[in-house]
Short mmCIF file of C-alpha atoms in Angstrom, two decimals:
data_model
loop_
_atom_site.label_atom_id
_atom_site.label_comp_id
_atom_site.label_asym_id
_atom_site.label_seq_id
_atom_site.Cartn_x
_atom_site.Cartn_y
_atom_site.Cartn_z
CA MET A 1 0.32 0.23 -0.02
CA HIS A 2 1.77 3.07 -0.68
CA ALA A 3 2.52 5.74 1.24
CA PRO A 4 -1.06 8.92 1.04
CA ASP A 5 0.41 11.65 -0.43
CA GLU A 6 1.81 14.48 1.83
CA ASN A 7 0.19 17.46 0.29
CA ALA A 8 -2.92 16.18 0.11
CA ALA A 9 -2.36 14.55 4.05
CA ASP A 10 -1.79 18.50 5.11
CA GLN A 11 -5.26 18.93 4.46
CA HIS A 12 -7.49 20.14 7.58
CA GLY A 13 -10.80 21.39 8.81
CA ALA A 14 -14.44 21.34 7.02
CA GLY A 15 -13.29 21.37 3.19
CA ALA A 16 -11.93 18.12 5.10
CA LEU A 17 -15.13 16.43 5.96
CA ASN A 18 -16.97 17.07 2.45
CA GLY A 19 -14.27 15.82 0.81
CA VAL A 20 -13.60 13.02 2.28
CA LEU A 21 -16.74 11.57 1.14
CA ASP A 22 -17.07 12.96 -1.96
CA ASP A 23 -13.51 10.75 -2.29
CA LEU A 24 -15.73 7.92 -0.74
CA GLY A 25 -19.26 8.39 -2.74
CA ARG A 26 -16.47 8.73 -6.17
CA LEU A 27 -14.63 4.99 -5.23
CA ALA A 28 -17.88 3.60 -4.00
CA GLU A 29 -19.63 5.00 -7.27
CA GLY A 30 -21.22 1.79 -9.74
CA ARG A 31 -18.94 -0.71 -8.23
CA THR A 32 -20.63 -3.86 -6.90
CA THR A 33 -17.91 -4.24 -3.64
CA VAL A 34 -14.88 -2.26 -3.13
CA ALA A 35 -12.19 -3.02 -1.50
CA PHE A 36 -11.08 -1.47 2.61
CA GLY A 37 -7.73 -0.84 1.12
CA ASP A 38 -9.22 0.86 -1.61
CA ILE A 39 -11.49 3.21 1.15
CA VAL A 40 -8.06 3.26 3.32
CA SER A 41 -5.85 4.16 0.85
CA THR A 42 -8.90 6.73 -0.38
CA LEU A 43 -9.55 8.17 2.97
CA GLY A 44 -5.74 8.52 4.07
CA ALA A 45 -4.84 10.53 1.56
CA ARG A 46 -6.00 13.54 2.81
CA GLY A 47 -4.56 12.02 6.44
CA PHE A 48 -5.06 10.04 9.60
CA GLY A 49 -7.54 12.48 11.45
CA PRO A 50 -10.11 12.01 8.04
CA LEU A 51 -9.50 8.47 8.00
CA LEU A 52 -9.97 7.32 11.58
CA LEU A 53 -13.24 9.79 12.08
CA ILE A 54 -14.88 7.64 8.91
CA LEU A 55 -13.47 4.71 9.70
CA SER A 56 -14.63 5.25 13.07
CA LEU A 57 -17.83 6.06 12.15
CA PHE A 58 -18.38 3.14 9.66
CA LEU A 59 -18.57 1.06 13.17
CA MET A 60 -21.57 3.56 14.35
CA VAL A 61 -23.86 2.92 11.04
CA PRO A 62 -24.48 -0.77 9.32
CA VAL A 63 -21.71 -1.10 7.53
CA GLY A 64 -19.76 -2.05 10.87
CA ALA A 65 -22.04 -5.22 11.33
CA ILE A 66 -20.16 -6.88 8.28
CA PRO A 67 -18.29 -9.48 9.68
CA GLY A 68 -14.37 -8.51 9.78
CA VAL A 69 -15.01 -5.24 9.51
CA PRO A 70 -14.59 -4.32 12.87
CA ALA A 71 -11.31 -6.06 13.31
CA ALA A 72 -10.26 -4.29 10.51
CA VAL A 73 -10.90 -1.26 12.39
CA GLY A 74 -9.06 -2.06 15.10
CA LEU A 75 -5.72 -2.91 13.21
CA VAL A 76 -6.40 0.82 11.05
CA VAL A 77 -6.21 2.56 14.40
CA ILE A 78 -3.29 0.44 15.34
CA GLY A 79 -1.21 1.50 12.12
CA ILE A 80 -2.36 5.14 12.60
CA GLY A 81 -1.64 5.27 16.58
CA ALA A 82 2.26 3.61 15.36
CA GLN A 83 2.55 6.35 12.89
CA VAL A 84 0.63 8.86 14.63
CA ALA A 85 2.88 8.57 18.09
CA ARG A 86 6.43 8.45 15.73
CA GLY A 87 5.19 10.92 13.57
CA ARG A 88 5.16 9.76 10.12
CA LYS A 89 2.33 9.80 7.67
CA GLY A 90 2.90 6.35 5.55
CA LEU A 91 0.52 3.52 6.50
CA TRP A 92 1.06 -0.28 6.11
CA LEU A 93 -1.81 -2.96 6.21
CA PRO A 94 -1.71 -6.49 6.25
CA GLN A 95 -3.05 -7.83 3.05
CA ARG A 96 -5.96 -9.98 4.33
CA VAL A 97 -7.09 -6.78 5.81
CA ASN A 98 -6.47 -5.27 2.48
CA ARG A 99 -8.89 -7.79 0.65
CA LEU A 100 -11.44 -7.26 2.73
CA ARG A 101 -14.77 -6.25 0.57
CA ILE A 102 -17.65 -4.01 1.61
CA GLU A 103 -20.85 -3.75 -0.75
CA GLY A 104 -20.91 -0.76 -2.53
CA GLN A 105 -24.28 0.27 -1.43
CA ARG A 106 -23.53 -0.13 2.58
CA VAL A 107 -20.84 2.24 1.54
CA THR A 108 -23.07 4.68 -0.32
CA GLN A 109 -25.81 4.07 2.10
CA ALA A 110 -23.55 5.08 5.43
CA ILE A 111 -22.31 8.04 3.19
CA ALA A 112 -25.50 9.60 2.96
CA VAL A 113 -25.99 9.43 6.87
CA LEU A 114 -23.06 10.55 7.50
CA ARG A 115 -23.49 13.71 5.10
CA PRO A 116 -25.98 15.88 7.04
CA ARG A 117 -23.72 15.38 10.42
CA LEU A 118 -20.19 15.93 9.13
CA GLN A 119 -21.52 19.22 7.95
CA TRP A 120 -22.61 20.66 10.71
CA LEU A 121 -19.55 19.64 12.37
CA GLY A 122 -17.87 21.43 10.01
CA ARG A 123 -19.94 24.80 11.22
CA VAL A 124 -19.54 24.48 14.40
CA LEU A 125 -15.99 23.55 15.33
CA HIS A 126 -13.01 25.64 14.33
CA ARG A 127 -8.96 25.67 15.30
CA ARG A 128 -8.47 25.79 18.92
CA LEU A 129 -5.74 24.91 21.37
CA PRO A 130 -3.68 23.91 18.51
CA LEU A 131 -0.94 22.77 20.57
CA LEU A 132 -3.50 19.59 22.09
CA ALA A 133 -3.93 18.90 18.21
CA GLU A 134 -0.50 19.63 16.79
CA GLY A 135 1.62 19.35 19.28
CA ARG A 136 4.52 16.07 19.75
CA LEU A 137 3.56 15.81 22.58
CA SER A 138 0.09 15.50 22.82
CA LEU A 139 0.34 13.14 19.12
CA MET A 140 2.43 11.11 20.97
CA THR A 141 0.00 10.50 23.51
CA ILE A 142 -3.57 10.18 21.10
CA GLY A 143 -0.82 7.66 19.00
CA LEU A 144 -0.28 5.35 22.27
CA VAL A 145 -4.17 5.48 23.28
CA LEU A 146 -4.86 4.53 19.38
CA ILE A 147 -3.33 1.91 19.31
CA CYS A 148 -4.56 0.47 22.75
CA LEU A 149 -8.35 1.12 21.66
CA GLY A 150 -7.61 -0.64 18.52
CA ILE A 151 -6.66 -3.90 19.85
CA ALA A 152 -8.93 -3.93 21.93
CA MET A 153 -11.05 -3.66 19.22
CA VAL A 154 -9.64 -6.50 17.72
CA ILE A 155 -9.42 -8.89 20.53
CA ILE A 156 -12.23 -7.90 22.61
CA GLY A 157 -14.72 -6.26 20.26
CA PHE A 158 -17.37 -9.25 20.13
CA VAL A 159 -18.59 -7.90 24.06
CA PRO A 160 -21.59 -5.82 23.65
CA LEU A 161 -22.03 -1.80 22.96
CA LEU A 162 -17.78 -2.19 23.71
CA PRO A 163 -17.08 -1.50 19.61
CA LEU A 164 -19.44 1.64 19.85
CA LEU A 165 -18.07 2.55 23.20
CA LEU A 166 -14.05 2.09 21.55
CA ALA A 167 -15.06 3.79 18.35
CA LEU A 168 -16.27 6.74 20.49
CA PRO A 169 -12.91 8.42 21.14
CA ALA A 170 -11.59 7.22 18.30
CA LEU A 171 -13.93 9.27 16.30
CA VAL A 172 -13.49 12.26 18.51
CA PHE A 173 -9.72 12.24 18.11
CA GLY A 174 -10.33 12.26 14.22
CA ILE A 175 -12.23 15.02 14.42
CA GLY A 176 -9.92 16.85 16.69
CA LEU A 177 -7.34 16.32 14.49
CA THR A 178 -8.96 16.91 10.91
CA MET A 179 -10.02 20.12 12.67
CA ARG A 180 -7.05 20.63 14.19
CA ASP A 181 -9.42 21.67 17.51
CA GLY A 182 -7.58 21.18 21.02
CA VAL A 183 -11.10 21.31 22.88
CA VAL A 184 -12.11 17.97 20.80
CA VAL A 185 -9.10 16.13 21.49
CA LEU A 186 -9.99 16.77 25.53
CA LEU A 187 -13.05 15.68 24.75
CA GLY A 188 -11.84 11.67 23.16
CA HIS A 189 -9.79 11.41 26.50
CA ALA A 190 -12.59 12.14 28.20
CA GLY A 191 -15.10 9.50 25.63
CA LEU A 192 -12.17 6.74 27.04
CA ILE A 193 -13.56 6.46 30.35
CA PRO A 194 -16.77 4.32 29.88
CA ALA A 195 -15.23 2.25 27.17
CA VAL A 196 -12.08 1.94 29.78
CA ILE A 197 -15.06 1.06 32.76
CA VAL A 198 -16.77 -1.83 29.99
CA ALA A 199 -13.79 -3.50 28.99
CA TRP A 200 -12.98 -3.54 32.30
CA ARG A 201 -16.02 -5.33 33.90
CA SER A 202 -15.99 -7.70 30.70
CA LEU A 203 -12.47 -9.03 31.20
CA ALA A 204 -12.78 -9.24 35.11
CA GLY A 205 -16.10 -11.20 34.51
CA GLY A 206 -18.48 -8.10 35.95
#
């Protein structure tokens, strides 16, 4: 899998939210199925923020019910976390994940559900506390958190409600990185609490 174009990867803000859905729509248009690797490559060309945002949302719409998708998303989240923590832009995925196929119609339906919500986000969010969204220490912390979230998605994502709770902070981090909004990044950290509680109770057998 090729590394995202660095010029495109620097795109941030409200335009990126609509642009990533436009790119995804063109990819799925007229196709019976879409390779997961093509989705990741298309979204990743706009940066890790939009990629993380859309893949997390996938777990909250019918696409996330497709067998293998939650684990595949978890592996991508691990990869994103590792690269964010290292300050790198490229992303490599196993061929087995790249070859996973999703119905084009499901992708199109997901876009229709997501577009009005992302348009609203683009209107209400803006660049704030950029140190928390762009600072090296903050990015390293976000990267490590994403690695933990991705591992949990792969290993214990079968626990009822847990995939949704794991996807939520990843989604919020994706929004914060895309919009360069440090306030949203802080909310992402706060969103870890419900996921940690449910995961802990599940592992403890309670």
